[in-house]
Tab-separated table of C-alpha atoms and ligand atoms in Angstrom:
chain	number	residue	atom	x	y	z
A	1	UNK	CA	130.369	82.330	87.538
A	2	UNK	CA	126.585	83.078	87.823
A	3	UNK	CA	125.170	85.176	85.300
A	4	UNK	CA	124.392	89.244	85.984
A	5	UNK	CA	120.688	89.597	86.761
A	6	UNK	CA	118.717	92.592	86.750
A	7	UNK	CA	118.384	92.461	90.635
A	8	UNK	CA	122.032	92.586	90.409
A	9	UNK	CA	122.135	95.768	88.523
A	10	UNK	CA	119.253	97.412	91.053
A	11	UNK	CA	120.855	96.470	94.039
A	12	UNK	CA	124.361	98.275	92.444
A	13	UNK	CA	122.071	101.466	91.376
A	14	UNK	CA	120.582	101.170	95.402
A	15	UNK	CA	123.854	102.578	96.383
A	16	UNK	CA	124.088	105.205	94.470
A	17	UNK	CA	122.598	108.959	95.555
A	18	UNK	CA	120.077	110.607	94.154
A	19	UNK	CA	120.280	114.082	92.266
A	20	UNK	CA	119.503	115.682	96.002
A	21	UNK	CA	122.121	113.569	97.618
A	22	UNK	CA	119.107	112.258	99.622
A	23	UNK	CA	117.945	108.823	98.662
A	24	UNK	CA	119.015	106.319	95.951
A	25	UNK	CA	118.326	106.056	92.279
A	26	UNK	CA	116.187	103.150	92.795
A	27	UNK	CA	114.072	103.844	96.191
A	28	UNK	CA	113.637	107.095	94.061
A	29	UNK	CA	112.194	105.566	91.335
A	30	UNK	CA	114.465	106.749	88.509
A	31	UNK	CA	115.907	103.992	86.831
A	32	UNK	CA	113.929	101.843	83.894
A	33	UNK	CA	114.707	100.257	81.159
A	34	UNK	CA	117.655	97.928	82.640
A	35	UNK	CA	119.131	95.291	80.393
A	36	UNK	CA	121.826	92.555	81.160
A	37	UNK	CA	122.875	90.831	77.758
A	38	UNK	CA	125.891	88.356	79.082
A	39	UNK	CA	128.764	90.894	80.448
A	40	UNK	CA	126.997	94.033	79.045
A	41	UNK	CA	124.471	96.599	81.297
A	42	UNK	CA	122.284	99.330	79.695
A	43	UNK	CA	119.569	101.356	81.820
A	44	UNK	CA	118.260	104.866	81.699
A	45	UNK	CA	118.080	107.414	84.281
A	46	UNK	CA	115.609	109.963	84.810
A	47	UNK	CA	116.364	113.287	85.371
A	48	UNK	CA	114.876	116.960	85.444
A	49	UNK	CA	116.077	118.086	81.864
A	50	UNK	CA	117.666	121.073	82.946
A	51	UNK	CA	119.666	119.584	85.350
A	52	UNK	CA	121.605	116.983	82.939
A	53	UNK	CA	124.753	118.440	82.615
A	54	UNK	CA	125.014	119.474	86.357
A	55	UNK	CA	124.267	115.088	86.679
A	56	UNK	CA	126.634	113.870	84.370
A	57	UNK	CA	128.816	113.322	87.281
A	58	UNK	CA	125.092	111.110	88.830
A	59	UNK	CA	125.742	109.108	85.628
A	60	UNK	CA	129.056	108.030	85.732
A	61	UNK	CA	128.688	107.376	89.312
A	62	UNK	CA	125.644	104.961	88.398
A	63	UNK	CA	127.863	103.115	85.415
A	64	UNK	CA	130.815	102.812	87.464
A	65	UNK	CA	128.878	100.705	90.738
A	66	UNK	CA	127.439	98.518	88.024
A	67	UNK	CA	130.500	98.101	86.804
A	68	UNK	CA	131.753	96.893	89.518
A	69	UNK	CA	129.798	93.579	89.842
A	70	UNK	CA	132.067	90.953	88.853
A	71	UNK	CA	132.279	89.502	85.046
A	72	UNK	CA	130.772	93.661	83.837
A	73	UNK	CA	132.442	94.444	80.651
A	74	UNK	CA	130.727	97.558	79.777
A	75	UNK	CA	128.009	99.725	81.089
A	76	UNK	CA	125.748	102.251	79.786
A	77	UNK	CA	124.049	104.531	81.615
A	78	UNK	CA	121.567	107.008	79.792
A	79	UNK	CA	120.012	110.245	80.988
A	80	UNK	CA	116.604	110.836	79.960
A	81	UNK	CA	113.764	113.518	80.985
A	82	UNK	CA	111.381	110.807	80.649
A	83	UNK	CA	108.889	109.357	83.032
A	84	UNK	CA	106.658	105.999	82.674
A	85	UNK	CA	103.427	107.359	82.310
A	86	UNK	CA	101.358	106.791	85.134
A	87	UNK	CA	104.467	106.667	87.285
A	88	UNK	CA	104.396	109.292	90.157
A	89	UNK	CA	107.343	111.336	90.816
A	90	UNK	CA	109.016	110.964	93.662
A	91	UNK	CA	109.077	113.404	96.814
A	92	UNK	CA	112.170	114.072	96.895
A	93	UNK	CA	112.699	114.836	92.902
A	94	UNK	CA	111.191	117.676	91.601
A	95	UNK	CA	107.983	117.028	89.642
A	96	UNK	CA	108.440	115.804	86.131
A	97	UNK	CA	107.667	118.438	83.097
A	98	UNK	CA	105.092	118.069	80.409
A	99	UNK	CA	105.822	116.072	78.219
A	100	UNK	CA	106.357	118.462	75.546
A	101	UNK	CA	109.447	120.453	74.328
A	102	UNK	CA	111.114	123.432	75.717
A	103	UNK	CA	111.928	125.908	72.842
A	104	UNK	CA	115.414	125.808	72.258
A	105	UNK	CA	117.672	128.982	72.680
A	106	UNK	CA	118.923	130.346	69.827
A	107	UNK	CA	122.568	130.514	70.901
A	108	UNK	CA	125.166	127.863	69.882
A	109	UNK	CA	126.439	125.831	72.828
A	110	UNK	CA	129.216	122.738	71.608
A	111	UNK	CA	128.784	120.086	73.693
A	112	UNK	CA	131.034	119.854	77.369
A	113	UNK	CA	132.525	116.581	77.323
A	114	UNK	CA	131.010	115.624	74.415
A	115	UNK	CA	132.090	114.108	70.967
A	116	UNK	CA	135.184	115.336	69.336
A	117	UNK	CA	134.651	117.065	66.520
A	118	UNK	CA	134.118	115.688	63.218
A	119	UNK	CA	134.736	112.307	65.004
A	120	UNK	CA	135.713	110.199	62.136
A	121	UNK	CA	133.402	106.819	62.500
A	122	UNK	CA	135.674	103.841	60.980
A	123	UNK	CA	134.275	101.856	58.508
A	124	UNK	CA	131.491	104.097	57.858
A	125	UNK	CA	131.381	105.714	54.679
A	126	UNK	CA	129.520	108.454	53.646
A	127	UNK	CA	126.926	109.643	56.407
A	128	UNK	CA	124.043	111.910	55.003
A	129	UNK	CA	121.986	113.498	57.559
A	130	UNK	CA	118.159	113.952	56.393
A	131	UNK	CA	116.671	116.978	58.003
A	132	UNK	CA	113.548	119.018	57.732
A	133	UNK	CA	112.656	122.502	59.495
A	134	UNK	CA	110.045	121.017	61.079
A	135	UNK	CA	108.067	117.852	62.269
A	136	UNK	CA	105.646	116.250	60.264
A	137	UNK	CA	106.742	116.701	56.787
A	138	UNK	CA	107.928	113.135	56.330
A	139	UNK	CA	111.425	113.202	57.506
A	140	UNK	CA	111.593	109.941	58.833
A	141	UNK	CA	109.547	108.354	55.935
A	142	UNK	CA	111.911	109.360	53.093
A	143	UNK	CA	115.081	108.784	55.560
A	144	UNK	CA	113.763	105.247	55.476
A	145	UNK	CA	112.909	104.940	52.099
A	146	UNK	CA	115.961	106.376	50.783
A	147	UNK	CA	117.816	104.085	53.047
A	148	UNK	CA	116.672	101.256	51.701
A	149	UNK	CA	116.750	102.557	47.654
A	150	UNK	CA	120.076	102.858	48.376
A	151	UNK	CA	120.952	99.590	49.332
A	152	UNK	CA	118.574	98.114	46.958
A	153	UNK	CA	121.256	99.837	44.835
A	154	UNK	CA	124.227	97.719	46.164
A	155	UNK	CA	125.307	99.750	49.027
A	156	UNK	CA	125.354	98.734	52.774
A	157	UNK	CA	123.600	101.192	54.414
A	158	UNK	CA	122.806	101.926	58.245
A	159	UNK	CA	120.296	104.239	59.548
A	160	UNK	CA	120.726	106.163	62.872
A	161	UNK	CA	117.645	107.317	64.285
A	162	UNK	CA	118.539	110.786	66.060
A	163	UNK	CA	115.260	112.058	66.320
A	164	UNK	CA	114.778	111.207	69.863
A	165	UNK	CA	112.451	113.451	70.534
A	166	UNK	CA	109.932	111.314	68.401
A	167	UNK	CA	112.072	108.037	67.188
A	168	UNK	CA	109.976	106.317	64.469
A	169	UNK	CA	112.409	103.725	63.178
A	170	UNK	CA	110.887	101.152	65.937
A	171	UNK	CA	107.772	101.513	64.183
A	172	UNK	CA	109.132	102.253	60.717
A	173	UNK	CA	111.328	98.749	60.096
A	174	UNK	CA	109.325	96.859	62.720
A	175	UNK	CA	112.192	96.357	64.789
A	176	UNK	CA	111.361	96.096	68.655
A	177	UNK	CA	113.901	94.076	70.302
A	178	UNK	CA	116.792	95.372	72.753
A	179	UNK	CA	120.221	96.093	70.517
A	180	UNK	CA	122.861	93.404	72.349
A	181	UNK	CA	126.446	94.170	73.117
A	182	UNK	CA	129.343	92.255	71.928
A	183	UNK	CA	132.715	92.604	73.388
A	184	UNK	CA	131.558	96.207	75.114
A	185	UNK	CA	130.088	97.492	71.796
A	186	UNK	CA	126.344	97.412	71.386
A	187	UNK	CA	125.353	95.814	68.024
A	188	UNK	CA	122.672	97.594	65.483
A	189	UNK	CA	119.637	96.025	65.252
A	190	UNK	CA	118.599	95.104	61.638
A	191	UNK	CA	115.475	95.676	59.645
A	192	UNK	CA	115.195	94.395	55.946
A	193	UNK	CA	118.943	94.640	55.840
A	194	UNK	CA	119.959	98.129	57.349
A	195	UNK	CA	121.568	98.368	60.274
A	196	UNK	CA	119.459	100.933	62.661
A	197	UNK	CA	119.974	101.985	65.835
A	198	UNK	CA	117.494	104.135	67.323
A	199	UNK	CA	117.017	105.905	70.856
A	200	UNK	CA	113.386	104.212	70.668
A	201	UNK	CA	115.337	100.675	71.386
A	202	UNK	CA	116.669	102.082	74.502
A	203	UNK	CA	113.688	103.499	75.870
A	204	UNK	CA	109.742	103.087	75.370
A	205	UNK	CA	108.488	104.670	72.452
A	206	UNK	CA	104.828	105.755	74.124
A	207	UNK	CA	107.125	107.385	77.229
A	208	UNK	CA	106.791	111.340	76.980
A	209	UNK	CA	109.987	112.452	76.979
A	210	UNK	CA	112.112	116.014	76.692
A	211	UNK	CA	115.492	115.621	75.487
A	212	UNK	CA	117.449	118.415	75.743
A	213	UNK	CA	120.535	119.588	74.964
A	214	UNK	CA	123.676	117.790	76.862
A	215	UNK	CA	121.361	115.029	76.818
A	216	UNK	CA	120.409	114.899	73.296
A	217	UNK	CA	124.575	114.779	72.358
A	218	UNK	CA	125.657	112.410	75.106
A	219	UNK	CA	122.881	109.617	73.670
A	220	UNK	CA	123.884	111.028	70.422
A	221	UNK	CA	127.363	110.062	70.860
A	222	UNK	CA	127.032	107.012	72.309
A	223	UNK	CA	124.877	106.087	69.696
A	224	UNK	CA	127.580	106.536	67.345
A	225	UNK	CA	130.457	106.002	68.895
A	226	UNK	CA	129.582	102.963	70.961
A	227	UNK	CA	127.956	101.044	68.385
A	228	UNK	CA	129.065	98.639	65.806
A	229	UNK	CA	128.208	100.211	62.153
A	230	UNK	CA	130.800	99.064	60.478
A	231	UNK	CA	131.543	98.091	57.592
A	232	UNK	CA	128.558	100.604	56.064
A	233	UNK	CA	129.221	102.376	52.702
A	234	UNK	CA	125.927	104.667	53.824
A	235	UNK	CA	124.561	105.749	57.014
A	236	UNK	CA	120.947	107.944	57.047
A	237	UNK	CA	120.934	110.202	60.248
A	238	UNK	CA	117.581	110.860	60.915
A	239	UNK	CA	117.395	114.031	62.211
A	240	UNK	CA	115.549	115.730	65.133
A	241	UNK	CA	113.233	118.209	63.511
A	242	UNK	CA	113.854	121.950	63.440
A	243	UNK	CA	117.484	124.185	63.522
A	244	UNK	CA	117.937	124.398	67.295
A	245	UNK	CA	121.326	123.848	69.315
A	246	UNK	CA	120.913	120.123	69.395
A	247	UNK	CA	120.208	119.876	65.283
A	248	UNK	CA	123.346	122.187	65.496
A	249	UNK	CA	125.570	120.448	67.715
A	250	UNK	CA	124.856	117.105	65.965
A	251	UNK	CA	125.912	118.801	62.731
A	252	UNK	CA	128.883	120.015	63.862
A	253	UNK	CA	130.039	116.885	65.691
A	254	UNK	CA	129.170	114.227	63.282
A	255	UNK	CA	131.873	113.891	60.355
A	256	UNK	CA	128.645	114.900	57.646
A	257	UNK	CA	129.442	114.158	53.933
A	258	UNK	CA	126.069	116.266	52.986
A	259	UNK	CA	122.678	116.939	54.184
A	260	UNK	CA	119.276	116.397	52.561
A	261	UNK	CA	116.358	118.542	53.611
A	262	UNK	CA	112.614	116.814	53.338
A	263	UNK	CA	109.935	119.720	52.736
A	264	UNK	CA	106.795	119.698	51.896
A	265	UNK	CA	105.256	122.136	49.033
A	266	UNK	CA	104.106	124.636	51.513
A	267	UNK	CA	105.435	127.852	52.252
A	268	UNK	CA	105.614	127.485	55.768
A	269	UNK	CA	107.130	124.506	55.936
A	270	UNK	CA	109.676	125.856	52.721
A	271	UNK	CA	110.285	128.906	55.443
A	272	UNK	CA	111.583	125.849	58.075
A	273	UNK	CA	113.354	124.380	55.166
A	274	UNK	CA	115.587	128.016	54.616
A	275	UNK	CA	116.429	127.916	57.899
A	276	UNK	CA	117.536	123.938	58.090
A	277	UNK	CA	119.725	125.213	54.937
A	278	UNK	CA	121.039	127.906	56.776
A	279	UNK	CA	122.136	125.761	59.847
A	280	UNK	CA	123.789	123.209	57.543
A	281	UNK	CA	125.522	126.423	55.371
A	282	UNK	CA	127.097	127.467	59.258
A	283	UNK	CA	129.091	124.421	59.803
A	284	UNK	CA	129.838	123.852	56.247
A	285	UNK	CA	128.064	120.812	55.770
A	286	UNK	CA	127.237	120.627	51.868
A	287	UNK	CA	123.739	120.378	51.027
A	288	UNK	CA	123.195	117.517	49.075
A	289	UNK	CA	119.473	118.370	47.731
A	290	UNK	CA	116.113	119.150	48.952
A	291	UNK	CA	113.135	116.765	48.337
A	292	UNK	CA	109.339	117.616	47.713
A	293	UNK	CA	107.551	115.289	49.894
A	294	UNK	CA	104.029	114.904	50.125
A	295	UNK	CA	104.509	117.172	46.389
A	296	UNK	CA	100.859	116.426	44.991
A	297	UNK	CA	98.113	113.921	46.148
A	298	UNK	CA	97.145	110.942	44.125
A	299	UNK	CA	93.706	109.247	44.940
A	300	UNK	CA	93.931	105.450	45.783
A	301	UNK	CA	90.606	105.041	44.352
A	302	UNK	CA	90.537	106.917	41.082
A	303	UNK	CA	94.128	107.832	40.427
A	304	UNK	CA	93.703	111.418	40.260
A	305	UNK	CA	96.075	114.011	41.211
A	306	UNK	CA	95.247	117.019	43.009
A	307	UNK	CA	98.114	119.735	44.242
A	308	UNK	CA	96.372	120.482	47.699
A	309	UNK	CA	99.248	121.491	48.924
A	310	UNK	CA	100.592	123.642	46.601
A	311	UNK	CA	102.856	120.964	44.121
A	312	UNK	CA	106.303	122.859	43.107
A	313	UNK	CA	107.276	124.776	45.693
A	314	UNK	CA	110.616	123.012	47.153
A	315	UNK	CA	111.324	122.573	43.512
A	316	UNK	CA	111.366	126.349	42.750
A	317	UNK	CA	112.692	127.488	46.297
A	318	UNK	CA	115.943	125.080	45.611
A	319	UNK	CA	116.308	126.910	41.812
A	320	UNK	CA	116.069	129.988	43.684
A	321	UNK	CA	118.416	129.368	46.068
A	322	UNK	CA	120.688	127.175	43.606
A	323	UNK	CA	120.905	123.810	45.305
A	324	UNK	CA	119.642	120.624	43.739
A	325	UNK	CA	115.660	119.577	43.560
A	326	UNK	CA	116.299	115.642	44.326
A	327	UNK	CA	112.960	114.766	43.149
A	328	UNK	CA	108.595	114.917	44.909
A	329	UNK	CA	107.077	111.916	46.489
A	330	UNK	CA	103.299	112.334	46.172
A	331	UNK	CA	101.280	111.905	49.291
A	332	UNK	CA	99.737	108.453	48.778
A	333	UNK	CA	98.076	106.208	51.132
A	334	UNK	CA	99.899	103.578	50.203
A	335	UNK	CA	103.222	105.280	51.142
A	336	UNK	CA	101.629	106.336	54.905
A	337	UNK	CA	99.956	102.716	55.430
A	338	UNK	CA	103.307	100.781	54.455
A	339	UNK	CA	105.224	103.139	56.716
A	340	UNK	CA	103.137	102.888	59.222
A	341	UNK	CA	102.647	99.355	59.304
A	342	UNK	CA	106.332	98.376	59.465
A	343	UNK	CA	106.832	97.708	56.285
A	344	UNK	CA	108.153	101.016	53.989
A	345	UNK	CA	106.880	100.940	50.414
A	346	UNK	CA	110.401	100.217	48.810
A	347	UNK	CA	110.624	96.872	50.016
A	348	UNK	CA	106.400	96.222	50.561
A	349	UNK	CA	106.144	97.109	46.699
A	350	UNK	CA	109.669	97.219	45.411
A	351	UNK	CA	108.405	98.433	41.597
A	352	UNK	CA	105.655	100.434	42.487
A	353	UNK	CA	105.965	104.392	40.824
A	354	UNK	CA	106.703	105.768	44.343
A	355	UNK	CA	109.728	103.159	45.381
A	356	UNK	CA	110.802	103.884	41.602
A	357	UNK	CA	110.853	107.717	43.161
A	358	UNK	CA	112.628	106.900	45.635
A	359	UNK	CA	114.996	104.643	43.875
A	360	UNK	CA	116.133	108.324	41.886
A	361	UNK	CA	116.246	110.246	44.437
A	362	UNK	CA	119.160	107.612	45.783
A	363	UNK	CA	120.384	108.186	42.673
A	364	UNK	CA	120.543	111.844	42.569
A	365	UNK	CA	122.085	111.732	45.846
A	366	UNK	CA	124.971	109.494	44.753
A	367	UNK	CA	125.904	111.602	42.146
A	368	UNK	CA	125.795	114.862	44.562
A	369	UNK	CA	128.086	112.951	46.899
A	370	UNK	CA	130.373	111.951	44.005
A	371	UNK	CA	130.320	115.511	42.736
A	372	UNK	CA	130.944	116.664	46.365
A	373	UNK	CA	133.735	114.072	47.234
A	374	UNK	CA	135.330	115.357	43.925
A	375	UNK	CA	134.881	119.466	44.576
B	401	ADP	P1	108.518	113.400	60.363
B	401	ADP	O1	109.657	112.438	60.521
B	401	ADP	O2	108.854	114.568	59.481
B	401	ADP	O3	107.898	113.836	61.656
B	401	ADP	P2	107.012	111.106	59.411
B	401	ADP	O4	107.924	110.473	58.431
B	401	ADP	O5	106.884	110.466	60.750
B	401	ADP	O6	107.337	112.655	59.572
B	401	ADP	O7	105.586	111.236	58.691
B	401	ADP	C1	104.446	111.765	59.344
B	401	ADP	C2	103.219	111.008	58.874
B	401	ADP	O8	103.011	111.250	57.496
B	401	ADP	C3	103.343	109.494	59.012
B	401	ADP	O9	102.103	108.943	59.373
B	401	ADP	C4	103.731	109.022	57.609
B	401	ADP	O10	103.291	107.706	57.320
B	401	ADP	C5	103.001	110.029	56.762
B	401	ADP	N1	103.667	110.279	55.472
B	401	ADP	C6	104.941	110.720	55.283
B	401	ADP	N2	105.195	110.861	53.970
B	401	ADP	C7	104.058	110.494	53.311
B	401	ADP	C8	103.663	110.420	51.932
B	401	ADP	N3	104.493	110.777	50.949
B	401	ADP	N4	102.410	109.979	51.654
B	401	ADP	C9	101.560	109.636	52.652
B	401	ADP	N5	101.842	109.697	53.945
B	401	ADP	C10	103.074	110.122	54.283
């Protein structure tokens, strides 16, 4: 049997309608990102983000002509709001949005067709979603860091990028190849020993790109559910930023053993944080601890410390409010360039004060899950 080539795929996707009914997904220029590994298919639609749910049935239409090509095994089909840049819309589809976000209602919608909930994931132990109110404050960072203190403690840990509004575990491990699929299940990549899977694999990191809602769950759950983890004793779910419906849904749906909420020492940003606590509190997800990142600034050059941002101030917020302080990472230029540079500070400089931070805040959140498991 000759192998499944892209061409293959297109000329499948050429026969199916566009959202209009007029034209095909291909002529129309909506499909990118198409991958063949043996028997498996992966490729991303784009779509008008408000008209995602009303295209699921597009989707599935899409996945099940590429399916069809003899020696398919599985198929993925993704809906995203994104557009190559430079890439001019179509005539027929309506013209793409900025590429910025929509704010997101207030009201709670579960998911239509969705995950179950609290989908158990098997072999996956305890999965800790790190969240923050808002972007910025080092979310990703410490989920990466933290990650990787706890497996430097013994423990097999995964990561699952959900922030796919802005996935940064790409650029965070390093990692830029396409995740493969084995026997219909797509396989993690790997970065200095976790297991990550990350929306940014899927599609192009530099693409702008509005994720909304039924969107947001359905990559969501095929992130989780479609993907080998196992065996993990860990898994660090990156969160999107903020408390909207898709922070909310993804709480609700994903079997959480306890949430950890990155804030920096300001009071705006401690504001966001009350509300990310509040959005855990709903769906009764315990909250593990809050952590003070970017807590104080230390000088590369001189070692001094300065508090620009006001040091303390998660620290007394989570007295106040009587959940545990997990610990402060200063802001340090050492932490940002590692990050950045693919390498994160606990494994570029495994003994250095900060990974030794970060190392105890692993610890501290062991022994909330332990106390949690046992309450
Ligand atoms: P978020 O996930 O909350 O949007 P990121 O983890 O992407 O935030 O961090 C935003 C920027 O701040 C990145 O450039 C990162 O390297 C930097 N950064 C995060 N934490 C620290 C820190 N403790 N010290 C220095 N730079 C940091």
């Amino acid at each position: 049997m000759t192998a499944i080539t892209q061409q293959d795929v297109l000329d499948r996707l050429a026969k199916v309608r566009g959202p209009d009914r007029t034209g095909d997904l291909v002529s129309l220029g909506l499909i990118s990102g198409v991958s063949v590994q043996g028997d498996k298919v992966s490729f991303s639609i784009s779509v008008p983000a408000e008209r995602a749910a009303e295209l699921e049935p597009m989707r599935q239409a899409a996945e099940k002509s590429v399916s069809e090509l003899a020696g398919i095994d599985k198929v993925m089909a993704i809906l995203t709001a994104e557009r190559a840049q430079g890439q001019a819309a179509p005539s027929q589809a309506p013209a793409p949005e900025p590429p910025r976000l929509k704010p997101v209602s207030q009201k709670v919608t579960p998911p239509k067709g969705g995950i179950k909930p609290k989908m158990e994931i098997p072999g996956v132990g305890a999965i800790i979603a790190v969240a923050s109110g808002k972007g910025g404050v080092g979310k990703s960072t410490t989920s990466v860091n933290l990650a990787l203190a706890l497996q430097a403690q013994g423990m097999k840990v995964g990561v699952l990028d959900a922030d796919i509004y802005g996935p940064s575990m790409p650029r965070l491990l390093g990692v830029a190849e396409k995740p493969q699929a084995i026997e219909g299940r797509m396989q993690p990549l790997e970065g200095f020993g976790l297991k990550v899977m990350s929306m940014g694999f899927l599609v192009d990191e530099d693409a702008p790109m509005i994720w909304r809602g039924p969107m947001v769950i359905s990559a969501l759950t095929q992130m989780l559910r479609d993907v080998d983890w196992a065996p993990l004793d860990v898994m660090i779910v990156d969160m999107p930023p903020g408390t909207g419906d898709a922070q909310l849904t993804l709480s609700q749906n994903v079997p959480l053993a306890g949430a950890v909420i990155v804030s920096t020492p300001q009071d705006i940003a401690l504001i966001d944080a009350r509300k990310g606590l509040n959005m855990f509190r709903k769906v009764e997800v315990p909250i593990l601890g809050i952590i003070e990142n970017m807590s104080y600034f230390l000088c590369p050059s001189c070692g001094d410390r300065s508090d620009i941002f006001g040091h303390g101030g998660a620290r007394d917020e989570a007295k106040r409010l009587g959940i545990p302080f997990l610990g402060e990472i200063p802001l340090h230029m050492d932490i940002r360039r590692n990050s950045d540079g693919g390498t994160p500070i606990v494994v570029a400089d495994p003994k250095s004060l900060h990974s030794q931070a970060y190392g105890d805040i692993a610890s501290g959140v062991r022994d909330r899950l332990k106390a949690e498991a046992a309450a």
